[in-house]
């Protein structure tokens, strides 16, 4: 089993990019956001233009990232995956630097991240911010910076966890989808089977009943640990 997980709104309670922009960017970022909401531009173009509007040095950025709150039950879920040797990868249409800083603060820096790439020029001074999209796919209808449907490699049992629009294109692929928010509405409308969840605590329970082998492993592991 392989677990792929969205970040913004799924692991983090707030959208980390929106949080940074609302604290540190020129207010013009909101006009660009509206163009994206209206469907006039894709998320890749939207984020590239918004990130360039950040007016802060790296230290000020790091301070703001300190205040992004994650689901308090996510660290236990990540631990559950480690315990069962289940690979867990974050697949996000957000910003790699933001996500990694938040993971470091929560002692979760071991989790691999696929996301848009931030470059900070002159970080100590009049810093400028540039976003590139190495995981974009121009053929995907999502027009996202990270095309999640191209980020999932073929595996035996893929579990996907998400909450929003950036998860739509990928949700047709995994063998098991956990959805909340707009992703749940989308899956329902597209006849994609999914399990509804609210927090990662629900997920740990669902995974144990959805995949009975894990339950057996959970019983075996403590005995191995004792041996
Ligand atoms: Mg999300
Ligand atoms: Zn895609």
GROMACS .gro file of C-alpha atoms and ligand atoms in nm:
model
  229
    1UNK     CA    1   0.000   0.000   0.000
    2UNK     CA    2   0.116   0.354  -0.084
    3UNK     CA    3  -0.040   0.666   0.066
    4UNK     CA    4  -0.048   0.996  -0.125
    5UNK     CA    5  -0.177   1.299   0.056
    6UNK     CA    6  -0.272   1.655  -0.034
    7UNK     CA    7  -0.134   1.931   0.194
    8UNK     CA    8  -0.341   2.252   0.201
    9UNK     CA    9  -0.676   2.204   0.374
   10UNK     CA   10  -0.594   1.836   0.426
   11UNK     CA   11  -0.280   1.831   0.646
   12UNK     CA   12  -0.278   2.206   0.715
   13UNK     CA   13  -0.606   2.349   0.842
   14UNK     CA   14  -0.549   2.676   0.655
   15UNK     CA   15  -0.422   2.706   0.299
   16UNK     CA   16  -0.054   2.785   0.366
   17UNK     CA   17  -0.014   2.985   0.043
   18UNK     CA   18  -0.322   3.199   0.110
   19UNK     CA   19  -0.201   3.252   0.467
   20UNK     CA   20   0.141   3.376   0.349
   21UNK     CA   21  -0.011   3.596   0.079
   22UNK     CA   22  -0.268   3.755   0.309
   23UNK     CA   23   0.009   3.842   0.557
   24UNK     CA   24   0.296   3.940   0.326
   25UNK     CA   25   0.187   4.008  -0.031
   26UNK     CA   26   0.088   4.320  -0.221
   27UNK     CA   27  -0.298   4.326  -0.210
   28UNK     CA   28  -0.306   4.274  -0.588
   29UNK     CA   29  -0.279   3.900  -0.511
   30UNK     CA   30  -0.654   3.894  -0.443
   31UNK     CA   31  -0.741   4.014  -0.795
   32UNK     CA   32  -0.533   3.728  -0.936
   33UNK     CA   33  -0.710   3.487  -0.697
   34UNK     CA   34  -1.046   3.604  -0.832
   35UNK     CA   35  -0.932   3.540  -1.191
   36UNK     CA   36  -0.848   3.183  -1.087
   37UNK     CA   37  -1.183   3.140  -0.908
   38UNK     CA   38  -1.358   3.267  -1.222
   39UNK     CA   39  -1.172   3.007  -1.428
   40UNK     CA   40  -0.985   3.266  -1.636
   41UNK     CA   41  -0.640   3.133  -1.543
   42UNK     CA   42  -0.508   2.799  -1.417
   43UNK     CA   43  -0.360   2.752  -1.070
   44UNK     CA   44  -0.004   2.737  -1.210
   45UNK     CA   45  -0.023   3.088  -1.359
   46UNK     CA   46  -0.219   3.214  -1.058
   47UNK     CA   47   0.044   3.100  -0.807
   48UNK     CA   48   0.343   3.215  -1.016
   49UNK     CA   49   0.204   3.568  -1.029
   50UNK     CA   50   0.091   3.573  -0.666
   51UNK     CA   51   0.421   3.446  -0.523
   52UNK     CA   52   0.608   3.726  -0.704
   53UNK     CA   53   0.401   3.974  -0.496
   54UNK     CA   54   0.547   3.867  -0.159
   55UNK     CA   55   0.712   4.168   0.008
   56UNK     CA   56   0.923   4.026   0.293
   57UNK     CA   57   1.264   3.879   0.360
   58UNK     CA   58   1.305   3.509   0.432
   59UNK     CA   59   1.312   3.560   0.808
   60UNK     CA   60   0.976   3.741   0.799
   61UNK     CA   61   0.837   3.464   0.578
   62UNK     CA   62   0.956   3.195   0.822
   63UNK     CA   63   0.787   3.382   1.109
   64UNK     CA   64   0.453   3.377   0.928
   65UNK     CA   65   0.491   3.006   0.842
   66UNK     CA   66   0.532   2.934   1.215
   67UNK     CA   67   0.165   3.023   1.259
   68UNK     CA   68   0.023   2.775   1.005
   69UNK     CA   69  -0.172   2.514   1.199
   70UNK     CA   70  -0.191   2.149   1.095
   71UNK     CA   71  -0.447   1.882   1.183
   72UNK     CA   72  -0.329   1.780   1.532
   73UNK     CA   73  -0.400   1.415   1.447
   74UNK     CA   74  -0.175   1.410   1.138
   75UNK     CA   75   0.156   1.333   1.320
   76UNK     CA   76  -0.001   1.020   1.471
   77UNK     CA   77  -0.122   0.916   1.125
   78UNK     CA   78   0.228   0.967   0.979
   79UNK     CA   79   0.364   0.759   1.264
   80UNK     CA   80   0.103   0.489   1.191
   81UNK     CA   81   0.228   0.475   0.830
   82UNK     CA   82   0.594   0.450   0.941
   83UNK     CA   83   0.506   0.176   1.189
   84UNK     CA   84   0.347  -0.032   0.912
   85UNK     CA   85   0.619   0.050   0.656
   86UNK     CA   86   0.357   0.222   0.438
   87UNK     CA   87   0.524   0.490   0.220
   88UNK     CA   88   0.357   0.829   0.263
   89UNK     CA   89   0.412   1.107   0.006
   90UNK     CA   90   0.271   1.459   0.008
   91UNK     CA   91   0.148   1.566  -0.337
   92UNK     CA   92   0.061   1.934  -0.332
   93UNK     CA   93  -0.017   2.213  -0.576
   94UNK     CA   94   0.121   2.445  -0.308
   95UNK     CA   95   0.476   2.571  -0.244
   96UNK     CA   96   0.753   2.323  -0.152
   97UNK     CA   97   0.939   2.564   0.078
   98UNK     CA   98   0.625   2.650   0.277
   99UNK     CA   99   0.534   2.284   0.324
  100UNK     CA  100   0.886   2.178   0.426
  101UNK     CA  101   0.915   2.456   0.683
  102UNK     CA  102   0.582   2.351   0.837
  103UNK     CA  103   0.686   1.984   0.838
  104UNK     CA  104   1.021   2.065   1.004
  105UNK     CA  105   0.844   2.256   1.282
  106UNK     CA  106   0.624   1.951   1.345
  107UNK     CA  107   0.915   1.700   1.337
  108UNK     CA  108   0.785   1.550   1.012
  109UNK     CA  109   1.069   1.648   0.778
  110UNK     CA  110   1.121   1.283   0.670
  111UNK     CA  111   0.803   1.288   0.457
  112UNK     CA  112   0.877   1.336   0.084
  113UNK     CA  113   0.705   1.631  -0.088
  114UNK     CA  114   0.607   1.680  -0.454
  115UNK     CA  115   0.511   2.047  -0.499
  116UNK     CA  116   0.585   2.368  -0.690
  117UNK     CA  117   0.941   2.489  -0.645
  118UNK     CA  118   1.020   2.819  -0.473
  119UNK     CA  119   1.346   3.007  -0.534
  120UNK     CA  120   1.433   3.296  -0.303
  121UNK     CA  121   1.681   3.549  -0.444
  122UNK     CA  122   1.861   3.774  -0.192
  123UNK     CA  123   1.680   3.614   0.108
  124UNK     CA  124   1.836   3.845   0.373
  125UNK     CA  125   1.768   4.170   0.189
  126UNK     CA  126   1.502   4.286  -0.058
  127UNK     CA  127   1.410   3.926  -0.126
  128UNK     CA  128   1.235   3.828  -0.447
  129UNK     CA  129   1.034   3.509  -0.489
  130UNK     CA  130   1.007   3.293  -0.799
  131UNK     CA  131   0.786   2.989  -0.840
  132UNK     CA  132   0.854   2.721  -1.100
  133UNK     CA  133   0.633   2.425  -1.186
  134UNK     CA  134   0.851   2.122  -1.267
  135UNK     CA  135   0.555   1.886  -1.214
  136UNK     CA  136   0.309   2.058  -1.447
  137UNK     CA  137   0.155   1.870  -1.737
  138UNK     CA  138   0.021   2.087  -2.020
  139UNK     CA  139  -0.198   1.800  -2.140
  140UNK     CA  140  -0.387   1.774  -1.812
  141UNK     CA  141  -0.716   1.963  -1.797
  142UNK     CA  142  -0.636   2.075  -1.441
  143UNK     CA  143  -0.391   2.346  -1.566
  144UNK     CA  144  -0.231   2.306  -1.224
  145UNK     CA  145   0.130   2.369  -1.125
  146UNK     CA  146   0.147   2.012  -1.000
  147UNK     CA  147  -0.053   1.771  -1.211
  148UNK     CA  148  -0.130   1.515  -0.945
  149UNK     CA  149  -0.255   1.254  -1.192
  150UNK     CA  150   0.099   1.235  -1.340
  151UNK     CA  151   0.260   1.226  -0.996
  152UNK     CA  152   0.110   0.894  -0.889
  153UNK     CA  153   0.321   0.602  -1.004
  154UNK     CA  154   0.154   0.266  -1.075
  155UNK     CA  155   0.147   0.062  -0.754
  156UNK     CA  156  -0.054  -0.228  -0.618
  157UNK     CA  157  -0.276  -0.036  -0.375
  158UNK     CA  158  -0.275   0.342  -0.383
  159UNK     CA  159  -0.457   0.543  -0.121
  160UNK     CA  160  -0.524   0.911  -0.190
  161UNK     CA  161  -0.633   1.169   0.070
  162UNK     CA  162  -0.759   1.513  -0.030
  163UNK     CA  163  -1.010   1.792   0.006
  164UNK     CA  164  -1.027   2.021  -0.295
  165UNK     CA  165  -0.999   2.122  -0.656
  166UNK     CA  166  -0.630   2.032  -0.692
  167UNK     CA  167  -0.727   1.670  -0.618
  168UNK     CA  168  -0.992   1.636  -0.890
  169UNK     CA  169  -0.770   1.512  -1.174
  170UNK     CA  170  -0.597   1.249  -0.962
  171UNK     CA  171  -0.907   1.115  -0.789
  172UNK     CA  172  -0.996   0.888  -1.083
  173UNK     CA  173  -0.681   0.676  -1.036
  174UNK     CA  174  -0.622   0.546  -0.682
  175UNK     CA  175  -0.770   0.222  -0.561
  176UNK     CA  176  -0.892   0.398  -0.245
  177UNK     CA  177  -0.989   0.767  -0.208
  178UNK     CA  178  -1.052   0.950   0.120
  179UNK     CA  179  -1.233   1.276   0.053
  180UNK     CA  180  -1.381   1.573   0.232
  181UNK     CA  181  -1.501   1.917   0.121
  182UNK     CA  182  -1.521   1.987  -0.251
  183UNK     CA  183  -1.336   1.667  -0.339
  184UNK     CA  184  -1.614   1.465  -0.172
  185UNK     CA  185  -1.875   1.654  -0.382
  186UNK     CA  186  -1.669   1.593  -0.696
  187UNK     CA  187  -1.626   1.220  -0.630
  188UNK     CA  188  -1.998   1.190  -0.559
  189UNK     CA  189  -2.083   1.366  -0.888
  190UNK     CA  190  -1.835   1.155  -1.087
  191UNK     CA  191  -1.937   0.821  -0.931
  192UNK     CA  192  -1.591   0.772  -0.785
  193UNK     CA  193  -1.615   0.552  -0.474
  194UNK     CA  194  -1.468   0.729  -0.170
  195UNK     CA  195  -1.461   0.719   0.207
  196UNK     CA  196  -1.560   1.044   0.381
  197UNK     CA  197  -1.337   1.169   0.663
  198UNK     CA  198  -1.293   1.477   0.879
  199UNK     CA  199  -0.956   1.432   1.050
  200UNK     CA  200  -0.659   1.197   1.022
  201UNK     CA  201  -0.783   1.018   1.334
  202UNK     CA  202  -1.082   0.895   1.122
  203UNK     CA  203  -0.839   0.781   0.853
  204UNK     CA  204  -0.634   0.562   1.082
  205UNK     CA  205  -0.951   0.379   1.187
  206UNK     CA  206  -1.083   0.351   0.831
  207UNK     CA  207  -0.754   0.220   0.694
  208UNK     CA  208  -0.741  -0.054   0.953
  209UNK     CA  209  -1.088  -0.177   0.858
  210UNK     CA  210  -1.053  -0.111   0.483
  211UNK     CA  211  -0.726  -0.303   0.467
  212UNK     CA  212  -0.753  -0.597   0.709
  213UNK     CA  213  -0.387  -0.698   0.661
  214UNK     CA  214  -0.284  -0.382   0.846
  215UNK     CA  215  -0.480  -0.497   1.150
  216UNK     CA  216  -0.283  -0.821   1.153
  217UNK     CA  217   0.045  -0.631   1.119
  218UNK     CA  218  -0.055  -0.408   1.408
  219UNK     CA  219  -0.095  -0.718   1.625
  220UNK     CA  220   0.235  -0.868   1.511
  221UNK     CA  221   0.454  -0.557   1.540
  222UNK     CA  222   0.467  -0.530   1.922
  223UNK     CA  223   0.570  -0.895   1.949
  224UNK     CA  224   0.855  -0.840   1.701
  225UNK     CA  225   0.954  -0.531   1.891
  226UNK     CA  226   0.975  -0.732   2.212
  227UNK     CA  227   1.178  -1.016   2.055
  228LIG    MG1  228  -0.626   2.089  -0.054
  229LIG    ZN1  229  -0.359   1.593  -1.383
   0.00000   0.00000   0.00000
